[in-house]
GROMACS .gro file of C-alpha atoms in nm:
model
  367
    1MET     CA    1   0.003   0.002   0.007
    2SER     CA    2   0.293   0.215  -0.035
    3GLY     CA    3   0.198   0.563  -0.198
    4PHE     CA    4  -0.174   0.525  -0.072
    5ASP     CA    5  -0.230   0.666   0.262
    6PRO     CA    6  -0.607   0.619   0.391
    7ILE     CA    7  -0.735   0.938   0.259
    8ARG     CA    8  -0.585   0.918  -0.074
    9LEU     CA    9  -0.712   0.553  -0.113
   10GLU     CA   10  -1.045   0.675  -0.021
   11VAL     CA   11  -1.040   0.919  -0.270
   12LEU     CA   12  -0.956   0.658  -0.543
   13ARG     CA   13  -1.202   0.409  -0.427
   14ASN     CA   14  -1.485   0.682  -0.435
   15ALA     CA   15  -1.378   0.785  -0.788
   16LEU     CA   16  -1.388   0.435  -0.897
   17GLU     CA   17  -1.743   0.398  -0.776
   18ALA     CA   18  -1.840   0.720  -0.926
   19THR     CA   19  -1.698   0.598  -1.244
   20ALA     CA   20  -1.926   0.269  -1.228
   21GLN     CA   21  -2.238   0.495  -1.124
   22GLU     CA   22  -2.164   0.726  -1.433
   23MET     CA   23  -2.138   0.434  -1.643
   24GLY     CA   24  -2.469   0.310  -1.539
   25ALA     CA   25  -2.634   0.655  -1.598
   26VAL     CA   26  -2.493   0.670  -1.944
   27LEU     CA   27  -2.652   0.323  -2.000
   28LYS     CA   28  -2.976   0.414  -1.848
   29HIS     CA   29  -3.008   0.733  -2.054
   30THR     CA   30  -2.905   0.601  -2.397
   31ALA     CA   31  -3.090   0.267  -2.361
   32PHE     CA   32  -3.374   0.190  -2.594
   33SER     CA   33  -3.570  -0.069  -2.386
   34PRO     CA   34  -3.779   0.027  -2.068
   35ASN     CA   35  -3.618  -0.268  -1.906
   36ILE     CA   36  -3.314  -0.103  -1.898
   37LYS     CA   37  -3.419   0.282  -1.922
   38GLU     CA   38  -3.679   0.261  -1.644
   39ARG     CA   39  -3.636  -0.047  -1.441
   40MET     CA   40  -3.248  -0.039  -1.453
   41ASP     CA   41  -3.212  -0.389  -1.487
   42ALA     CA   42  -2.831  -0.335  -1.570
   43SER     CA   43  -2.510  -0.315  -1.398
   44CYS     CA   44  -2.155  -0.150  -1.470
   45ALA     CA   45  -1.810  -0.239  -1.322
   46ILE     CA   46  -1.457  -0.216  -1.307
   47PHE     CA   47  -1.218  -0.493  -1.273
   48THR     CA   48  -0.843  -0.518  -1.227
   49ALA     CA   49  -0.618  -0.651  -1.502
   50GLY     CA   50  -0.620  -0.989  -1.319
   51ALA     CA   51  -1.015  -0.988  -1.357
   52GLU     CA   52  -1.108  -0.903  -0.986
   53LEU     CA   53  -1.393  -0.687  -0.936
   54VAL     CA   54  -1.299  -0.370  -0.760
   55ALA     CA   55  -1.604  -0.126  -0.822
   56GLN     CA   56  -1.967  -0.155  -0.910
   57ALA     CA   57  -2.266   0.053  -0.931
   58GLU     CA   58  -2.518  -0.115  -0.708
   59HIS     CA   59  -2.820  -0.112  -0.951
   60VAL     CA   60  -2.952  -0.479  -0.916
   61PRO     CA   61  -2.834  -0.690  -0.605
   62VAL     CA   62  -2.843  -1.027  -0.799
   63HIS     CA   63  -2.546  -0.868  -1.038
   64LEU     CA   64  -2.324  -0.783  -0.742
   65GLY     CA   65  -2.170  -1.132  -0.687
   66SER     CA   66  -2.259  -1.267  -1.062
   67MET     CA   67  -2.035  -0.996  -1.223
   68LEU     CA   68  -1.763  -1.119  -0.987
   69ARG     CA   69  -1.759  -1.425  -1.208
   70ALA     CA   70  -1.800  -1.256  -1.532
   71VAL     CA   71  -1.472  -1.138  -1.669
   72ARG     CA   72  -1.215  -1.446  -1.598
   73PRO     CA   73  -1.409  -1.720  -1.742
   74THR     CA   74  -1.465  -1.487  -2.049
   75LEU     CA   75  -1.096  -1.416  -2.067
   76GLU     CA   76  -1.020  -1.797  -2.028
   77VAL     CA   77  -1.189  -1.847  -2.354
   78THR     CA   78  -1.090  -1.530  -2.550
   79GLY     CA   79  -0.746  -1.469  -2.408
   80PRO     CA   80  -0.637  -1.127  -2.309
   81LEU     CA   81  -0.798  -0.835  -2.491
   82ASP     CA   82  -0.624  -0.600  -2.691
   83ALA     CA   83  -0.674  -0.234  -2.725
   84GLY     CA   84  -1.008  -0.143  -2.892
   85ASP     CA   85  -1.146  -0.498  -2.839
   86VAL     CA   86  -1.483  -0.549  -2.688
   87VAL     CA   87  -1.615  -0.890  -2.595
   88ILE     CA   88  -2.007  -0.990  -2.597
   89VAL     CA   89  -2.112  -1.305  -2.400
   90ASN     CA   90  -2.436  -1.409  -2.235
   91ASP     CA   91  -2.367  -1.785  -2.193
   92PRO     CA   92  -2.483  -1.873  -1.838
   93TYR     CA   93  -2.225  -2.157  -1.824
   94ILE     CA   94  -1.938  -1.915  -1.921
   95GLY     CA   95  -1.943  -1.611  -1.680
   96GLY     CA   96  -2.328  -1.540  -1.740
   97ALA     CA   97  -2.637  -1.553  -1.557
   98HIS     CA   98  -2.936  -1.605  -1.784
   99LEU     CA   99  -2.942  -1.556  -2.140
  100PRO     CA  100  -3.148  -1.214  -2.154
  101ASP     CA  101  -2.839  -1.077  -1.944
  102ILE     CA  102  -2.580  -0.987  -2.206
  103THR     CA  103  -2.233  -0.863  -2.102
  104LEU     CA  104  -1.996  -0.641  -2.281
  105ILE     CA  105  -1.620  -0.635  -2.157
  106ALA     CA  106  -1.344  -0.416  -2.285
  107PRO     CA  107  -0.973  -0.346  -2.162
  108VAL     CA  108  -0.856  -0.027  -2.031
  109PHE     CA  109  -0.491   0.059  -2.182
  110ILE     CA  110  -0.287   0.328  -2.025
  111ALA     CA  111   0.032   0.406  -2.228
  112GLY     CA  112   0.011   0.071  -2.406
  113ARG     CA  113  -0.020  -0.124  -2.092
  114ARG     CA  114  -0.361  -0.309  -1.997
  115VAL     CA  115  -0.437  -0.195  -1.629
  116ALA     CA  116  -0.809  -0.263  -1.584
  117TYR     CA  117  -1.115  -0.401  -1.762
  118VAL     CA  118  -1.465  -0.234  -1.776
  119ALA     CA  119  -1.807  -0.425  -1.831
  120SER     CA  120  -2.157  -0.353  -1.852
  121ARG     CA  121  -2.444  -0.619  -1.810
  122ALA     CA  122  -2.802  -0.549  -1.917
  123HIS     CA  123  -3.119  -0.767  -1.938
  124HIS     CA  124  -3.240  -0.739  -2.285
  125SER     CA  125  -3.607  -0.767  -2.329
  126ASP     CA  126  -3.583  -1.034  -2.611
  127VAL     CA  127  -3.289  -1.286  -2.725
  128GLY     CA  128  -3.506  -1.520  -2.908
  129GLY     CA  129  -3.616  -1.859  -2.772
  130MET     CA  130  -3.964  -2.035  -2.783
  131GLU     CA  131  -4.131  -1.739  -2.620
  132PRO     CA  132  -4.123  -1.369  -2.653
  133GLY     CA  133  -3.907  -1.209  -2.364
  134SER     CA  134  -3.697  -1.512  -2.353
  135MET     CA  135  -3.830  -1.617  -1.999
  136PRO     CA  136  -4.053  -1.922  -2.091
  137GLY     CA  137  -4.204  -2.077  -1.817
  138ARG     CA  138  -4.210  -2.406  -1.943
  139SER     CA  139  -3.845  -2.427  -2.078
  140THR     CA  140  -3.673  -2.768  -2.021
  141GLU     CA  141  -3.337  -2.701  -2.190
  142ILE     CA  142  -3.138  -2.372  -2.251
  143PHE     CA  143  -3.184  -2.400  -2.631
  144GLN     CA  144  -3.556  -2.307  -2.569
  145GLU     CA  145  -3.480  -1.997  -2.390
  146GLY     CA  146  -3.289  -1.796  -2.652
  147LEU     CA  147  -2.973  -1.720  -2.855
  148ILE     CA  148  -2.644  -1.833  -2.661
  149ILE     CA  149  -2.361  -1.605  -2.728
  150PRO     CA  150  -2.025  -1.749  -2.620
  151PRO     CA  151  -1.744  -1.512  -2.563
  152VAL     CA  152  -1.664  -1.348  -2.907
  153ARG     CA  153  -1.536  -1.008  -2.988
  154LEU     CA  154  -1.782  -0.794  -3.109
  155TYR     CA  155  -1.504  -0.504  -3.181
  156ARG     CA  156  -1.152  -0.614  -3.278
  157ALA     CA  157  -0.889  -0.342  -3.254
  158GLY     CA  158  -1.169  -0.079  -3.260
  159VAL     CA  159  -1.342  -0.235  -3.574
  160LEU     CA  160  -1.700  -0.367  -3.526
  161GLN     CA  161  -1.717  -0.729  -3.638
  162ALA     CA  162  -2.051  -0.671  -3.838
  163ASP     CA  163  -2.103  -1.042  -3.894
  164ILE     CA  164  -2.139  -1.112  -3.532
  165LEU     CA  165  -2.354  -0.823  -3.468
  166SER     CA  166  -2.576  -0.953  -3.742
  167MET     CA  167  -2.578  -1.279  -3.615
  168VAL     CA  168  -2.725  -1.147  -3.286
  169LEU     CA  169  -2.977  -0.926  -3.445
  170THR     CA  170  -3.098  -1.202  -3.683
  171ASN     CA  171  -3.202  -1.420  -3.393
  172VAL     CA  172  -3.406  -1.188  -3.181
  173ARG     CA  173  -3.756  -1.046  -3.220
  174THR     CA  174  -3.670  -0.673  -3.166
  175PRO     CA  175  -3.358  -0.618  -3.343
  176GLU     CA  176  -3.342  -0.232  -3.350
  177GLU     CA  177  -3.414  -0.228  -2.986
  178ARG     CA  178  -3.131  -0.478  -2.939
  179ARG     CA  179  -2.909  -0.280  -3.135
  180GLY     CA  180  -3.006   0.052  -2.945
  181ASP     CA  181  -2.941  -0.142  -2.590
  182LEU     CA  182  -2.603  -0.261  -2.708
  183ASN     CA  183  -2.487   0.059  -2.839
  184ALA     CA  184  -2.585   0.199  -2.495
  185GLN     CA  185  -2.380  -0.083  -2.324
  186LEU     CA  186  -2.098   0.034  -2.558
  187ALA     CA  187  -2.138   0.379  -2.457
  188ALA     CA  188  -2.113   0.280  -2.106
  189LEU     CA  189  -1.771   0.121  -2.145
  190ARG     CA  190  -1.650   0.413  -2.336
  191ILE     CA  191  -1.719   0.661  -2.050
  192GLY     CA  192  -1.548   0.395  -1.799
  193GLU     CA  193  -1.254   0.391  -2.036
  194ARG     CA  194  -1.225   0.780  -2.038
  195ARG     CA  195  -1.254   0.811  -1.660
  196MET     CA  196  -1.008   0.537  -1.601
  197GLY     CA  197  -0.764   0.733  -1.817
  198GLU     CA  198  -0.827   1.067  -1.625
  199LEU     CA  199  -0.742   0.881  -1.302
  200ALA     CA  200  -0.419   0.744  -1.438
  201GLU     CA  201  -0.335   1.101  -1.529
  202ARG     CA  202  -0.400   1.176  -1.170
  203PHE     CA  203  -0.229   0.876  -1.006
  204GLY     CA  204   0.007   0.761  -1.273
  205ALA     CA  205  -0.047   0.403  -1.454
  206ASP     CA  206   0.152   0.242  -1.180
  207GLY     CA  207  -0.021   0.425  -0.892
  208LEU     CA  208  -0.376   0.339  -1.031
  209GLU     CA  209  -0.272  -0.037  -1.058
  210GLU     CA  210  -0.133  -0.025  -0.706
  211GLY     CA  211  -0.465   0.153  -0.576
  212LEU     CA  212  -0.673  -0.121  -0.736
  213HIS     CA  213  -0.526  -0.388  -0.547
  214ALA     CA  214  -0.492  -0.171  -0.226
  215ILE     CA  215  -0.876  -0.121  -0.243
  216LEU     CA  216  -0.934  -0.498  -0.240
  217ASP     CA  217  -0.677  -0.562   0.032
  218TYR     CA  218  -0.851  -0.283   0.242
  219THR     CA  219  -1.199  -0.441   0.186
  220GLU     CA  220  -1.081  -0.779   0.270
  221ARG     CA  221  -0.949  -0.645   0.612
  222ARG     CA  222  -1.277  -0.482   0.689
  223MET     CA  223  -1.468  -0.803   0.600
  224ARG     CA  224  -1.230  -1.008   0.818
  225ALA     CA  225  -1.274  -0.780   1.102
  226ARG     CA  226  -1.639  -0.777   1.085
  227LEU     CA  227  -1.646  -1.165   1.072
  228ALA     CA  228  -1.411  -1.189   1.378
  229GLU     CA  229  -1.676  -1.000   1.583
  230LEU     CA  230  -1.942  -1.268   1.528
  231PRO     CA  231  -1.991  -1.594   1.732
  232LYS     CA  232  -1.793  -1.897   1.594
  233GLY     CA  233  -1.953  -2.217   1.511
  234VAL     CA  234  -2.162  -2.423   1.282
  235TRP     CA  235  -2.522  -2.360   1.163
  236VAL     CA  236  -2.752  -2.580   0.937
  237THR     CA  237  -3.044  -2.453   0.757
  238GLU     CA  238  -3.276  -2.555   0.476
  239ASP     CA  239  -3.543  -2.403   0.262
  240CYS     CA  240  -3.720  -2.517  -0.071
  241LEU     CA  241  -3.898  -2.382  -0.385
  242ASP     CA  242  -4.244  -2.525  -0.415
  243SER     CA  243  -4.149  -2.682  -0.733
  244ASP     CA  244  -3.945  -2.655  -1.050
  245GLY     CA  245  -4.254  -2.565  -1.265
  246SER     CA  246  -4.267  -2.918  -1.438
  247SER     CA  247  -4.353  -3.128  -1.137
  248ASP     CA  248  -4.502  -3.081  -0.789
  249ASP     CA  249  -4.188  -3.182  -0.610
  250PRO     CA  250  -4.018  -2.936  -0.379
  251VAL     CA  251  -3.660  -2.833  -0.466
  252TRP     CA  252  -3.433  -2.817  -0.165
  253ILE     CA  253  -3.150  -2.577  -0.084
  254ARG     CA  254  -2.958  -2.722   0.211
  255LEU     CA  255  -2.690  -2.531   0.368
  256LYS     CA  256  -2.412  -2.552   0.652
  257ILE     CA  257  -2.254  -2.222   0.753
  258THR     CA  258  -1.916  -2.248   0.945
  259LEU     CA  259  -1.773  -1.969   1.091
  260THR     CA  260  -1.405  -1.990   1.219
  261GLU     CA  261  -1.181  -1.677   1.348
  262ASP     CA  262  -1.211  -1.434   1.035
  263CYS     CA  263  -1.331  -1.677   0.782
  264ILE     CA  264  -1.675  -1.814   0.678
  265SER     CA  265  -1.770  -2.114   0.472
  266PHE     CA  266  -2.090  -2.219   0.282
  267ASP     CA  267  -2.158  -2.574   0.212
  268PHE     CA  268  -2.445  -2.683   0.004
  269THR     CA  269  -2.411  -3.049   0.040
  270GLY     CA  270  -2.765  -3.221   0.022
  271THR     CA  271  -2.912  -2.987  -0.223
  272SER     CA  272  -3.147  -3.108  -0.463
  273ALA     CA  273  -3.020  -3.236  -0.796
  274MET     CA  274  -3.065  -3.052  -1.125
  275VAL     CA  275  -3.433  -3.053  -1.240
  276ARG     CA  276  -3.616  -3.062  -1.555
  277GLY     CA  277  -3.769  -2.726  -1.508
  278ASN     CA  278  -3.588  -2.388  -1.547
  279VAL     CA  279  -3.510  -2.298  -1.187
  280ASN     CA  280  -3.163  -2.426  -1.208
  281ALA     CA  281  -2.892  -2.185  -1.140
  282VAL     CA  282  -2.539  -2.152  -1.251
  283ALA     CA  283  -2.263  -2.096  -0.966
  284PRO     CA  284  -2.228  -1.751  -0.993
  285MET     CA  285  -2.577  -1.710  -0.869
  286CYS     CA  286  -2.476  -1.861  -0.532
  287TRP     CA  287  -2.207  -1.632  -0.504
  288SER     CA  288  -2.427  -1.318  -0.590
  289SER     CA  289  -2.676  -1.445  -0.305
  290ILE     CA  290  -2.381  -1.494  -0.043
  291PHE     CA  291  -2.231  -1.154  -0.142
  292TYR     CA  292  -2.566  -0.973  -0.091
  293SER     CA  293  -2.656  -1.146   0.238
  294LEU     CA  294  -2.302  -1.103   0.390
  295LYS     CA  295  -2.319  -0.744   0.353
  296LEU     CA  296  -2.642  -0.751   0.532
  297LEU     CA  297  -2.495  -0.938   0.807
  298THR     CA  298  -2.170  -0.753   0.854
  299ASP     CA  299  -2.145  -0.418   0.714
  300ALA     CA  300  -2.368  -0.283   0.437
  301SER     CA  301  -2.120  -0.010   0.375
  302LEU     CA  302  -1.859  -0.243   0.255
  303PRO     CA  303  -1.727  -0.131  -0.080
  304PRO     CA  304  -1.896  -0.378  -0.365
  305ASN     CA  305  -1.567  -0.555  -0.472
  306ALA     CA  306  -1.409  -0.897  -0.466
  307GLY     CA  307  -1.241  -0.825  -0.130
  308VAL     CA  308  -1.557  -0.898   0.022
  309LEU     CA  309  -1.542  -1.257  -0.052
  310ARG     CA  310  -1.183  -1.322  -0.026
  311PRO     CA  311  -1.253  -1.469   0.344
  312VAL     CA  312  -1.530  -1.697   0.182
  313THR     CA  313  -1.523  -2.060   0.082
  314VAL     CA  314  -1.807  -2.209  -0.096
  315HIS     CA  315  -1.883  -2.576  -0.191
  316ILE     CA  316  -2.166  -2.648  -0.425
  317PRO     CA  317  -2.189  -3.031  -0.507
  318LYS     CA  318  -2.143  -3.093  -0.873
  319GLY     CA  319  -2.476  -3.199  -1.027
  320CYS     CA  320  -2.703  -3.014  -0.777
  321PHE     CA  321  -2.942  -2.761  -0.897
  322LEU     CA  322  -2.704  -2.466  -0.779
  323ASP     CA  323  -2.424  -2.582  -1.027
  324ALA     CA  324  -2.623  -2.634  -1.323
  325GLN     CA  325  -2.440  -2.794  -1.624
  326ARG     CA  326  -2.530  -2.750  -2.003
  327PRO     CA  327  -2.797  -2.784  -2.127
  328ALA     CA  328  -3.012  -2.726  -1.820
  329ALA     CA  329  -3.277  -2.451  -1.840
  330VAL     CA  330  -3.169  -2.169  -1.626
  331CYS     CA  331  -3.389  -1.868  -1.694
  332ALA     CA  332  -3.584  -1.884  -1.345
  333GLY     CA  333  -3.249  -1.961  -1.172
  334ASN     CA  334  -3.147  -1.588  -1.186
  335THR     CA  335  -3.512  -1.459  -1.088
  336GLU     CA  336  -3.656  -1.698  -0.855
  337THR     CA  337  -3.363  -1.960  -0.707
  338THR     CA  338  -3.132  -1.642  -0.604
  339GLN     CA  339  -3.432  -1.510  -0.374
  340ARG     CA  340  -3.488  -1.842  -0.216
  341LEU     CA  341  -3.102  -1.868  -0.183
  342ALA     CA  342  -3.085  -1.517  -0.022
  343ASP     CA  343  -3.372  -1.630   0.206
  344THR     CA  344  -3.204  -1.975   0.301
  345ILE     CA  345  -2.864  -1.791   0.349
  346LEU     CA  346  -3.036  -1.524   0.593
  347LYS     CA  347  -3.228  -1.780   0.769
  348GLY     CA  348  -2.885  -1.923   0.867
  349PHE     CA  349  -2.759  -1.581   0.960
  350ALA     CA  350  -3.057  -1.523   1.161
  351GLN     CA  351  -2.931  -1.804   1.389
  352ILE     CA  352  -2.592  -1.623   1.425
  353ALA     CA  353  -2.721  -1.249   1.470
  354PRO     CA  354  -3.089  -1.245   1.487
  355ASP     CA  355  -3.074  -0.878   1.557
  356ARG     CA  356  -2.939  -0.796   1.211
  357ILE     CA  357  -3.150  -1.010   0.983
  358ALA     CA  358  -3.500  -0.923   0.854
  359ALA     CA  359  -3.783  -1.166   0.770
  360ALA     CA  360  -3.786  -1.366   0.434
  361SER     CA  361  -3.886  -1.181   0.119
  362ASN     CA  362  -4.168  -1.237  -0.118
  363GLY     CA  363  -3.925  -1.481  -0.305
  364THR     CA  364  -3.936  -1.364  -0.641
  365MET     CA  365  -3.814  -1.077  -0.873
  366ASN     CA  366  -4.124  -1.083  -1.072
  367LEU     CA  367  -4.412  -0.882  -0.919
   0.00000   0.00000   0.00000
């Protein structure tokens, strides 16, 4: 943390969060669809060059943790991005959530050096599939839910890959609205790149990179301090979804929470296997619910970045419906299962610190 006293570090942290908020404002004001423009079902974030989330606008809680797992899996497919590259992806099994959530990712280069990434994720109101809106209640496989976009370069060295865009727009019901929303996401990335360049002028490229990592270390220390204040032990809880939409059988979430010193672990052993319906969730949805719930338990003012989860370990049994594998249907995993996940986690936390935990929610994002 050399070169970053607490005040200077806080100035940088707030500047980064303001940048993410400004990215979100640009996205909102330039988007075509009401789902983004009015409902603000979107998020914008800044990542280190090593793909760790360092700042995010807190627009949609379910995106908080899922964006954490957005960039690294994408880069494992594409390789490091060059200046002017922009990747598009919505594949739930590669850093995504469900198909309507399309993510754009771009690198930030300062003096020819990659120092960060910026990303925007937005829920597009149609991405194809068996029903308008791409949230079919009766889907049993992901192919019925819409167009799957693996990580591909929408822009390469600043040049639009028109064939990629054409492929996307040809497979949706409202192509001009999709074009407008994608351009809005791109505008959000551009303002993020510009503001990061301004911060590099202020702090220097080396100082900016050092500051990004110092912010993560600072958040980790705060989280560990909050966890250390809590009672130590093991707590077990469970809850369920009434059904998966294709049968009347409940779908169980079983959880063991362990607190030791300044660390916490979540073990979902015993959770129901993948189901035929579309309430299956990919693993980032678990991280999302944990991230949100942990802030409620510990300190809501904790910066929303990857440092929050450094003291956290998670075990999700392979094959359970919280670690869905291709080609399971997942569209409701993002909207329904995450809510029941959060309720289950908070139910466990209520045994640890009952004075800090509220009652369960209505259990759905769809009102």
